[in-house]
CSV table of C-alpha atoms in Angstrom, one decimal:
chain,number,residue,atom,x,y,z
A,1,MET,CA,0.0,0.0,0.0
A,2,TYR,CA,1.0,3.6,-0.4
A,3,GLN,CA,-0.1,7.1,0.7
A,4,ILE,CA,0.2,10.5,-1.0
A,5,PHE,CA,0.4,13.7,0.9
A,6,GLU,CA,1.8,17.2,0.5
A,7,LEU,CA,4.5,19.1,2.5
A,8,LYS,CA,4.0,22.7,3.6
A,9,ASN,CA,6.3,23.8,0.7
A,10,LYS,CA,3.9,22.1,-1.8
A,11,ALA,CA,6.2,19.2,-2.5
A,12,LYS,CA,4.4,15.9,-3.0
A,13,VAL,CA,5.3,12.7,-1.0
A,14,ILE,CA,4.6,9.1,-2.0
A,15,PHE,CA,5.1,6.9,1.0
A,16,ALA,CA,5.1,3.1,0.4
A,17,PRO,CA,6.1,1.2,3.5
A,18,ARG,CA,7.3,-2.4,3.3
A,19,LYS,CA,8.0,-4.2,6.5
A,20,GLU,CA,9.3,-7.4,4.8
A,21,THR,CA,12.5,-5.6,3.6
A,22,GLU,CA,15.6,-4.5,5.5
A,23,ALA,CA,16.1,-1.5,3.2
A,24,VAL,CA,14.8,2.0,2.8
A,25,THR,CA,14.9,3.8,-0.6
A,26,LEU,CA,14.6,7.6,-0.8
A,27,LEU,CA,14.0,8.8,-4.4
A,28,VAL,CA,13.4,12.4,-5.3
A,29,MET,CA,12.2,13.1,-8.8
A,30,PHE,CA,11.6,16.4,-10.6
A,31,ASN,CA,9.2,16.9,-13.4
A,32,VAL,CA,11.9,18.4,-15.6
A,33,GLY,CA,14.0,16.8,-18.3
A,34,SER,CA,15.9,17.5,-21.5
A,35,ARG,CA,12.6,18.2,-23.4
A,36,ASP,CA,12.2,21.4,-21.3
A,37,GLU,CA,15.5,22.9,-22.5
A,38,ASP,CA,16.1,25.6,-25.1
A,39,ARG,CA,18.4,24.5,-27.9
A,40,ALA,CA,21.2,26.8,-26.6
A,41,VAL,CA,21.3,24.9,-23.3
A,42,ASN,CA,20.6,21.4,-24.5
A,43,GLY,CA,22.2,19.0,-22.0
A,44,VAL,CA,21.9,21.3,-19.0
A,45,SER,CA,19.4,19.0,-17.2
A,46,HIS,CA,22.0,16.2,-17.3
A,47,PHE,CA,24.8,18.5,-16.4
A,48,ILE,CA,23.0,19.6,-13.3
A,49,GLU,CA,22.4,16.0,-12.3
A,50,HIS,CA,26.2,15.6,-12.3
A,51,LEU,CA,26.8,18.8,-10.3
A,52,PHE,CA,24.6,17.9,-7.4
A,53,PHE,CA,27.2,15.3,-6.4
A,54,LYS,CA,30.1,17.8,-6.5
A,55,GLY,CA,29.9,19.3,-3.1
A,56,THR,CA,27.8,21.3,-0.6
A,57,LYS,CA,28.5,23.7,2.2
A,58,LYS,CA,28.5,20.9,4.7
A,59,ARG,CA,30.3,18.4,2.4
A,60,PRO,CA,32.5,20.5,0.2
A,61,ASN,CA,33.5,17.9,-2.4
A,62,THR,CA,32.4,14.7,-4.0
A,63,GLN,CA,34.8,12.5,-2.1
A,64,ILE,CA,33.2,13.4,1.2
A,65,ILE,CA,29.7,12.7,-0.1
A,66,SER,CA,30.7,9.3,-1.5
A,67,GLN,CA,32.8,8.3,1.5
A,68,GLU,CA,29.8,9.0,3.9
A,69,LEU,CA,27.6,6.8,1.7
A,70,ASP,CA,30.1,4.1,1.0
A,71,LYS,CA,30.8,3.6,4.7
A,72,ILE,CA,27.2,2.5,5.3
A,73,GLY,CA,27.0,0.4,2.2
A,74,ALA,CA,24.5,2.7,0.5
A,75,SER,CA,23.4,2.4,-3.1
A,76,PHE,CA,23.1,5.8,-4.7
A,77,ASN,CA,22.9,7.4,-8.2
A,78,ALA,CA,20.9,9.7,-10.4
A,79,PHE,CA,19.4,9.7,-13.8
A,80,THR,CA,18.2,12.2,-16.4
A,81,GLY,CA,15.5,11.5,-18.9
A,82,LYS,CA,13.6,13.6,-21.4
A,83,ASP,CA,10.5,14.0,-19.1
A,84,TYR,CA,12.1,13.9,-15.6
A,85,THR,CA,15.2,13.7,-13.5
A,86,GLY,CA,15.8,11.6,-10.3
A,87,TYR,CA,18.2,11.2,-7.4
A,88,TYR,CA,18.1,8.3,-5.0
A,89,ILE,CA,19.9,6.8,-2.0
A,90,LYS,CA,19.1,3.3,-0.7
A,91,VAL,CA,20.3,2.2,2.7
A,92,VAL,CA,19.6,-0.3,5.4
A,93,LYS,CA,16.7,0.8,7.6
A,94,GLU,CA,18.8,1.8,10.5
A,95,LYS,CA,20.6,4.4,8.4
A,96,ALA,CA,17.5,6.0,6.9
A,97,GLU,CA,18.3,9.4,8.4
A,98,VAL,CA,21.7,9.4,6.7
A,99,ALA,CA,19.9,9.1,3.3
A,100,PHE,CA,17.6,12.1,4.2
A,101,ASP,CA,20.5,14.2,5.5
A,102,ILE,CA,22.8,13.7,2.5
A,103,LEU,CA,20.2,13.8,-0.3
A,104,SER,CA,18.5,16.9,1.0
A,105,ASP,CA,21.9,18.6,1.5
A,106,MET,CA,22.8,17.8,-2.1
A,107,LEU,CA,19.6,19.2,-3.5
A,108,PHE,CA,19.3,22.3,-1.3
A,109,ASN,CA,22.9,23.3,-0.6
A,110,SER,CA,25.1,22.3,-3.5
A,111,LEU,CA,27.8,24.8,-4.3
A,112,PHE,CA,28.1,24.5,-8.1
A,113,LYS,CA,31.6,25.8,-7.9
A,114,LYS,CA,33.0,27.1,-11.2
A,115,SER,CA,36.1,24.9,-10.8
A,116,GLU,CA,33.9,21.8,-10.4
A,117,ILE,CA,31.7,22.8,-13.3
A,118,ASP,CA,34.7,23.3,-15.6
A,119,ARG,CA,36.2,19.9,-14.5
A,120,GLU,CA,32.9,18.1,-15.1
A,121,ARG,CA,32.6,19.5,-18.6
A,122,GLY,CA,35.3,17.0,-19.7
A,123,VAL,CA,33.6,14.1,-17.9
A,124,ILE,CA,30.3,14.7,-19.7
A,125,VAL,CA,31.9,15.2,-23.1
A,126,GLU,CA,33.6,11.8,-22.7
A,127,GLU,CA,30.2,10.3,-21.7
A,128,ILE,CA,28.7,11.8,-24.9
A,129,LYS,CA,31.5,10.2,-27.0
A,130,MET,CA,31.1,6.9,-25.2
A,131,TYR,CA,27.4,6.6,-26.2
A,132,LYS,CA,28.0,7.9,-29.7
A,133,ASP,CA,30.8,5.5,-30.4
A,134,ASN,CA,28.7,2.5,-29.3
A,135,PRO,CA,26.2,1.6,-32.0
A,136,LEU,CA,23.9,-0.3,-29.6
A,137,PHE,CA,23.6,2.8,-27.5
A,138,TYR,CA,23.5,5.4,-30.3
A,139,ILE,CA,20.9,3.8,-32.5
A,140,GLY,CA,18.1,4.8,-30.1
A,141,ASP,CA,19.2,8.4,-30.1
A,142,LEU,CA,19.5,8.4,-33.9
A,143,LEU,CA,16.0,7.0,-34.3
A,144,GLU,CA,14.4,9.5,-31.9
A,145,GLU,CA,16.2,12.3,-33.8
A,146,THR,CA,14.5,11.1,-36.9
A,147,VAL,CA,11.1,10.4,-35.4
A,148,TYR,CA,10.9,13.7,-33.4
A,149,GLN,CA,12.5,15.8,-36.1
A,150,GLY,CA,12.7,19.5,-35.0
A,151,HIS,CA,11.4,18.9,-31.5
A,152,GLN,CA,13.2,18.8,-28.2
A,153,LEU,CA,12.4,15.1,-27.9
A,154,GLY,CA,14.7,14.6,-30.8
A,155,ARG,CA,17.8,16.0,-29.1
A,156,ASP,CA,20.3,14.0,-27.1
A,157,ILE,CA,19.8,14.1,-23.3
A,158,GLY,CA,23.5,14.8,-22.9
A,159,GLY,CA,23.6,17.7,-25.3
A,160,THR,CA,26.6,18.4,-27.6
A,161,ALA,CA,30.3,18.8,-26.8
A,162,LYS,CA,30.1,22.4,-28.0
A,163,ILE,CA,27.3,23.3,-25.7
A,164,ILE,CA,28.7,21.5,-22.7
A,165,ASN,CA,32.1,23.1,-23.1
A,166,ASN,CA,30.7,26.6,-23.4
A,167,ILE,CA,27.5,26.9,-21.3
A,168,PRO,CA,28.2,29.6,-18.6
A,169,ARG,CA,27.8,28.9,-14.9
A,170,ALA,CA,25.1,31.6,-14.7
A,171,GLU,CA,22.9,29.8,-17.2
A,172,ILE,CA,23.3,26.5,-15.3
A,173,ILE,CA,22.3,28.2,-12.1
A,174,LYS,CA,19.4,30.0,-13.7
A,175,TYR,CA,18.0,26.7,-15.1
A,176,ARG,CA,18.4,25.0,-11.8
A,177,ASP,CA,16.7,27.7,-9.8
A,178,SER,CA,13.8,27.9,-12.4
A,179,PHE,CA,12.9,24.2,-12.4
A,180,TYR,CA,14.2,22.7,-9.1
A,181,GLU,CA,11.3,24.0,-7.0
A,182,PRO,CA,8.9,22.1,-4.7
A,183,LYS,CA,5.9,22.0,-7.0
A,184,ARG,CA,7.9,20.0,-9.5
A,185,MET,CA,9.4,17.7,-6.8
A,186,ILE,CA,8.0,14.3,-5.9
A,187,ILE,CA,9.6,12.6,-2.9
A,188,GLY,CA,9.3,8.9,-2.9
A,189,LEU,CA,10.0,6.8,0.2
A,190,ALA,CA,9.7,3.0,0.1
A,191,GLY,CA,10.9,0.3,2.5
A,192,ASN,CA,11.0,-0.5,6.2
A,193,ILE,CA,10.2,2.8,7.8
A,194,SER,CA,7.2,3.8,9.9
A,195,LYS,CA,5.0,6.8,8.9
A,196,PRO,CA,5.8,8.8,12.1
A,197,LYS,CA,9.5,8.3,11.5
A,198,ALA,CA,9.1,9.3,7.8
A,199,ALA,CA,7.1,12.4,8.7
A,200,GLN,CA,9.7,13.4,11.2
A,201,LEU,CA,12.5,13.1,8.7
A,202,LEU,CA,10.6,14.8,5.9
A,203,ASP,CA,9.9,17.8,8.2
A,204,ARG,CA,13.5,18.0,9.3
A,205,TYR,CA,15.1,17.7,5.9
A,206,PHE,CA,12.7,18.6,3.1
A,207,LYS,CA,10.6,21.5,4.4
A,208,LYS,CA,12.8,24.1,2.9
A,209,ARG,CA,11.5,26.3,0.0
A,210,PHE,CA,13.9,26.8,-2.9
A,211,GLY,CA,14.1,28.0,-6.4
A,212,LYS,CA,12.4,30.7,-8.4
A,213,PRO,CA,9.7,28.9,-10.4
A,214,ALA,CA,9.8,29.5,-14.2
A,215,LYS,CA,6.7,30.1,-16.2
A,216,HIS,CA,7.1,27.2,-18.5
A,217,ASP,CA,4.7,25.4,-20.7
A,218,ARG,CA,6.1,22.1,-22.0
A,219,LEU,CA,5.9,21.9,-25.8
A,220,ASP,CA,3.8,18.9,-26.9
A,221,PHE,CA,4.9,17.0,-29.9
A,222,VAL,CA,2.7,17.4,-32.9
A,223,ASP,CA,3.3,14.7,-35.6
A,224,GLN,CA,3.6,16.4,-39.0
A,225,GLN,CA,5.3,13.6,-40.8
A,226,LYS,CA,4.0,13.0,-44.3
A,227,ALA,CA,6.6,10.7,-45.8
A,228,ALA,CA,9.0,8.0,-44.7
A,229,ARG,CA,12.3,9.3,-43.3
A,230,ILE,CA,15.8,7.7,-43.3
A,231,LYS,CA,18.8,8.7,-41.3
A,232,VAL,CA,22.2,7.0,-41.8
A,233,HIS,CA,25.2,7.4,-39.6
A,234,TYR,CA,28.4,6.2,-41.2
A,235,GLN,CA,30.5,3.9,-38.9
A,236,LYS,CA,32.9,1.3,-40.1
A,237,THR,CA,31.4,-1.7,-38.3
A,238,ASP,CA,31.1,-5.5,-39.0
A,239,GLN,CA,27.5,-5.4,-37.9
A,240,VAL,CA,24.7,-3.0,-39.1
A,241,GLN,CA,22.3,-1.6,-36.5
A,242,MET,CA,18.9,-1.1,-38.0
A,243,SER,CA,16.0,0.5,-36.2
A,244,LEU,CA,12.5,1.1,-37.5
A,245,GLY,CA,10.4,3.7,-35.6
A,246,PHE,CA,6.9,5.1,-35.6
A,247,THR,CA,5.2,7.7,-33.5
A,248,ALA,CA,2.7,6.1,-31.1
A,249,ILE,CA,0.6,7.0,-28.1
A,250,GLY,CA,2.1,8.1,-24.8
A,251,ARG,CA,1.9,6.8,-21.3
A,252,SER,CA,-1.1,8.9,-20.4
A,253,SER,CA,-3.3,7.3,-23.2
A,254,GLY,CA,-6.1,4.9,-22.2
A,255,ASP,CA,-4.9,2.5,-24.9
A,256,TYR,CA,-1.3,2.5,-23.7
A,257,LEU,CA,-1.4,-1.1,-22.2
A,258,ALA,CA,-2.8,-2.4,-25.5
A,259,GLN,CA,0.3,-0.8,-27.2
A,260,VAL,CA,2.6,-2.6,-24.7
A,261,ILE,CA,0.9,-5.9,-25.5
A,262,LEU,CA,1.4,-5.2,-29.3
A,263,ALA,CA,5.1,-4.6,-28.7
A,264,THR,CA,5.3,-7.8,-26.6
A,265,ILE,CA,3.7,-10.0,-29.3
A,266,LEU,CA,5.9,-8.6,-32.0
A,267,GLY,CA,9.3,-8.6,-30.2
A,268,GLY,CA,9.1,-8.4,-26.5
A,269,ASN,CA,10.5,-11.8,-25.5
A,270,MET,CA,12.1,-15.0,-26.9
A,271,SER,CA,8.8,-16.4,-28.1
A,272,SER,CA,7.7,-13.3,-29.9
A,273,ARG,CA,7.0,-13.2,-33.7
A,274,LEU,CA,10.1,-11.3,-34.7
A,275,PHE,CA,12.5,-13.3,-32.5
A,276,ILE,CA,11.1,-16.6,-33.9
A,277,ASN,CA,11.0,-15.5,-37.6
A,278,VAL,CA,14.1,-13.4,-37.8
A,279,ARG,CA,16.5,-15.1,-35.4
A,280,GLU,CA,15.4,-18.6,-34.8
A,281,ARG,CA,14.1,-19.6,-38.2
A,282,GLN,CA,16.4,-17.5,-40.5
A,283,GLY,CA,19.4,-17.0,-38.2
A,284,LEU,CA,19.7,-13.4,-39.4
A,285,ALA,CA,20.3,-11.6,-36.0
A,286,TYR,CA,21.4,-12.3,-32.5
A,287,SER,CA,19.4,-9.4,-31.2
A,288,ILE,CA,15.9,-8.5,-32.6
A,289,ARG,CA,13.3,-6.8,-30.5
A,290,ALA,CA,10.3,-4.5,-30.5
A,291,GLY,CA,9.6,-2.0,-27.7
A,292,ILE,CA,8.4,1.5,-26.8
A,293,ASP,CA,10.6,4.5,-25.9
A,294,GLU,CA,7.8,6.2,-24.0
A,295,HIS,CA,7.1,9.8,-23.0
A,296,GLN,CA,4.1,11.3,-21.2
A,297,ASP,CA,2.3,12.5,-24.3
A,298,ILE,CA,3.9,10.5,-27.2
A,299,SER,CA,6.0,7.4,-27.7
A,300,CYS,CA,8.4,5.9,-30.3
A,301,PHE,CA,7.4,2.3,-31.2
A,302,TYR,CA,10.7,0.8,-32.4
A,303,ILE,CA,12.0,-2.4,-33.8
A,304,ASN,CA,15.8,-2.9,-33.5
A,305,GLY,CA,18.1,-5.5,-35.0
A,306,GLY,CA,21.8,-6.1,-35.3
A,307,LEU,CA,22.6,-7.7,-38.7
A,308,ALA,CA,25.3,-8.6,-41.1
A,309,LYS,CA,25.4,-6.2,-44.1
A,310,GLN,CA,24.3,-8.9,-46.6
A,311,ASN,CA,21.2,-9.7,-44.4
A,312,VAL,CA,19.7,-6.2,-44.0
A,313,THR,CA,17.2,-6.4,-46.9
A,314,LEU,CA,15.9,-9.9,-46.0
A,315,ALA,CA,15.5,-8.9,-42.3
A,316,TYR,CA,13.7,-5.7,-43.3
A,317,ARG,CA,11.4,-7.7,-45.6
A,318,LEU,CA,10.6,-10.2,-42.7
A,319,ILE,CA,9.9,-7.3,-40.3
A,320,ILE,CA,7.6,-5.5,-42.7
A,321,ARG,CA,5.8,-8.8,-43.4
A,322,GLU,CA,5.1,-9.3,-39.7
A,323,LEU,CA,3.9,-5.7,-39.3
A,324,ASN,CA,1.5,-6.2,-42.3
A,325,LYS,CA,0.3,-9.5,-40.9
A,326,ILE,CA,-0.6,-8.1,-37.5
A,327,LYS,CA,-2.5,-5.3,-39.2
A,328,LYS,CA,-4.5,-7.7,-41.3
A,329,GLU,CA,-5.0,-10.7,-39.1
A,330,PRO,CA,-6.4,-10.4,-35.5
A,331,VAL,CA,-4.1,-11.9,-32.9
A,332,SER,CA,-5.4,-15.2,-31.6
A,333,ASN,CA,-6.9,-15.4,-28.1
A,334,GLU,CA,-4.1,-17.8,-27.1
A,335,GLU,CA,-1.3,-15.5,-28.2
A,336,LEU,CA,-3.0,-12.5,-26.6
A,337,LYS,CA,-3.3,-14.4,-23.3
A,338,LYS,CA,0.4,-15.4,-23.4
A,339,ALA,CA,1.4,-11.7,-23.9
A,340,LYS,CA,-0.9,-10.6,-21.0
A,341,ASP,CA,0.5,-13.3,-18.7
A,342,PHE,CA,4.1,-12.3,-19.6
A,343,LEU,CA,3.4,-8.6,-18.9
A,344,VAL,CA,1.7,-9.3,-15.5
A,345,GLY,CA,4.5,-11.6,-14.4
A,346,LYS,CA,7.3,-9.2,-15.5
A,347,LEU,CA,5.6,-6.2,-13.8
A,348,ALA,CA,5.2,-8.1,-10.5
A,349,LEU,CA,8.9,-9.1,-10.6
A,350,ASN,CA,10.1,-5.7,-11.7
A,351,ILE,CA,8.6,-3.9,-8.7
A,352,GLU,CA,9.8,-6.3,-6.1
A,353,GLU,CA,12.8,-4.2,-5.2
A,354,SER,CA,12.0,-0.9,-3.3
A,355,PHE,CA,13.7,1.4,-5.8
A,356,ASP,CA,11.8,0.0,-8.7
A,357,TYR,CA,8.5,0.0,-6.8
A,358,ILE,CA,8.7,3.7,-5.7
A,359,SER,CA,10.0,4.7,-9.2
A,360,TRP,CA,7.0,3.0,-10.8
A,361,LEU,CA,4.6,4.8,-8.4
A,362,ILE,CA,6.2,8.2,-9.0
A,363,LYS,CA,6.2,8.0,-12.7
A,364,GLN,CA,2.5,7.1,-12.7
A,365,TYR,CA,1.8,10.1,-10.6
A,366,ILE,CA,3.8,12.5,-12.8
A,367,ASP,CA,2.3,11.2,-16.0
A,368,VAL,CA,-1.4,11.0,-15.2
A,369,GLY,CA,-1.8,12.4,-11.6
A,370,ILE,CA,-3.1,9.2,-10.2
A,371,ILE,CA,-1.5,5.9,-9.1
A,372,LYS,CA,-2.8,2.4,-9.9
A,373,ASP,CA,-1.8,-0.6,-7.9
A,374,LEU,CA,-0.6,-3.9,-9.3
A,375,ALA,CA,-4.1,-5.5,-9.0
A,376,THR,CA,-5.7,-2.6,-11.0
A,377,VAL,CA,-3.0,-2.7,-13.7
A,378,LYS,CA,-3.3,-6.5,-14.0
A,379,LYS,CA,-7.1,-6.1,-14.4
A,380,GLU,CA,-6.6,-3.5,-17.1
A,381,ILE,CA,-4.1,-5.6,-19.0
A,382,ASN,CA,-6.5,-8.5,-19.0
A,383,GLN,CA,-9.3,-6.3,-20.4
A,384,VAL,CA,-7.3,-5.5,-23.6
A,385,THR,CA,-9.0,-7.1,-26.6
A,386,THR,CA,-7.7,-8.4,-29.9
A,387,SER,CA,-9.5,-5.6,-31.8
A,388,GLN,CA,-7.7,-3.0,-29.7
A,389,VAL,CA,-4.3,-4.5,-30.6
A,390,GLN,CA,-5.2,-4.8,-34.3
A,391,GLN,CA,-6.5,-1.2,-34.5
A,392,LEU,CA,-3.3,0.1,-32.9
A,393,ALA,CA,-1.2,-1.8,-35.3
A,394,LYS,CA,-3.2,-0.2,-38.2
A,395,ASP,CA,-2.9,3.2,-36.7
A,396,ILE,CA,0.9,3.0,-36.0
A,397,PHE,CA,2.4,1.0,-38.9
A,398,GLN,CA,1.9,3.2,-41.9
A,399,GLN,CA,4.3,3.7,-44.7
A,400,ASP,CA,4.3,7.5,-44.6
A,401,LYS,CA,5.0,7.4,-40.9
A,402,LEU,CA,8.0,5.0,-41.2
A,403,ASN,CA,11.3,6.2,-39.8
A,404,LEU,CA,14.5,4.2,-40.5
A,405,ALA,CA,17.8,4.7,-38.7
A,406,ILE,CA,20.9,2.9,-39.7
A,407,ILE,CA,24.4,2.7,-38.3
A,408,GLY,CA,27.0,1.0,-40.5
A,409,PRO,CA,29.4,1.3,-43.4
A,410,TYR,CA,27.1,3.4,-45.6
A,411,LYS,CA,27.8,7.0,-46.8
A,412,ASP,CA,24.4,7.7,-48.5
A,413,LEU,CA,20.7,6.8,-48.5
A,414,ILE,CA,20.5,5.3,-52.0
A,415,TYR,CA,20.4,1.7,-50.9
A,416,PHE,CA,17.8,2.3,-48.2
A,417,ASN,CA,15.6,4.6,-50.3
A,418,LYS,CA,15.3,1.8,-52.8
A,419,MET,CA,14.7,-0.8,-50.1
A,420,ILE,CA,11.8,1.0,-48.4
A,421,ASN,CA,10.2,1.9,-51.7
A,422,GLN,CA,10.2,-1.8,-52.9
A,423,ILE,CA,9.1,-3.3,-49.5
A,424,LYS,CA,6.2,-1.4,-48.2
A,425,LEU,CA,3.7,-1.4,-45.4
């Protein structure tokens, strides 16, 4: 069970006690991400995430912060997405106050010293290079750049080396103070801790007001695609990374679970259609999968495969064949039930751990303003019909909405233009 309440400073709290665990997870998420950035400061949300670990008035450098957490065996990290940013510390229950003390200190009292900012520029630039040099990582960014062409969602979360190397400290502070304010903050607390103890620690460490709220309206994505798009990134590799993508419904849509079932049937596990037909029967790929890179208002439905160069066209033909088949022929009741049972089982396992559980609750609250428990989600999954799945397939998989991203030894689009014009949805 969980409870939702509000602190005096308007920050929301989601409290999810679990007596059966020895751990406590404190996760603070902010409803701000890279999609909220202007182009000139692209990457600043991720930059700020790094800087919160670089020293406070009480703990003036990163070594002191990490030593205090390491000596109690804490697990701690942070993450930046396109919709939100999060910071967490997980500790044994006896050390819960340490987590509150350190995380609140980082969020309220970080120094953002110029020397630390300048040193961290190099770290982030190397992180950007690391992702771009790895085709398995970079193919997703390349696809979203194609699908969300011209929109903030199409930009890399990390920004560019040029921006990171030149963004002034004043701009970083301005962005932090504009978006890191209580009304955008959700404090998640899960694990073995009583409500009186939680209330005491929240009042002690998180009652502070901070930030100068920005008047900001998040720009929704409006799909204006009228023809298929192709983007090729030249890289001398032995394996070609190919990704097909289509705009699809977001997490807040009432049909979202039907879309997840569609992705599961096509390529969500080792008994899915694409895995069987592309890998097991044809031996064309080690990795072939379908999934959803999801956002609050929109998603990218993707199909990824790693292929030998000579197998690209055949694999593409098989993928298009499966997409056309699921549009034309209703999924059988047996296959639908298998997908539903898979999703229910995976969800139950995925939220066993306190961090995953509280993260799941917070994301629901940010996305739609309400939280559904596992029993409710299970019921909604089981209510999805074959006609819903088929209609979504028809809506999503359209030739003029196709986006194709390729990483491999190609220097132009000629080969792929010919391929997508010969093999159509």
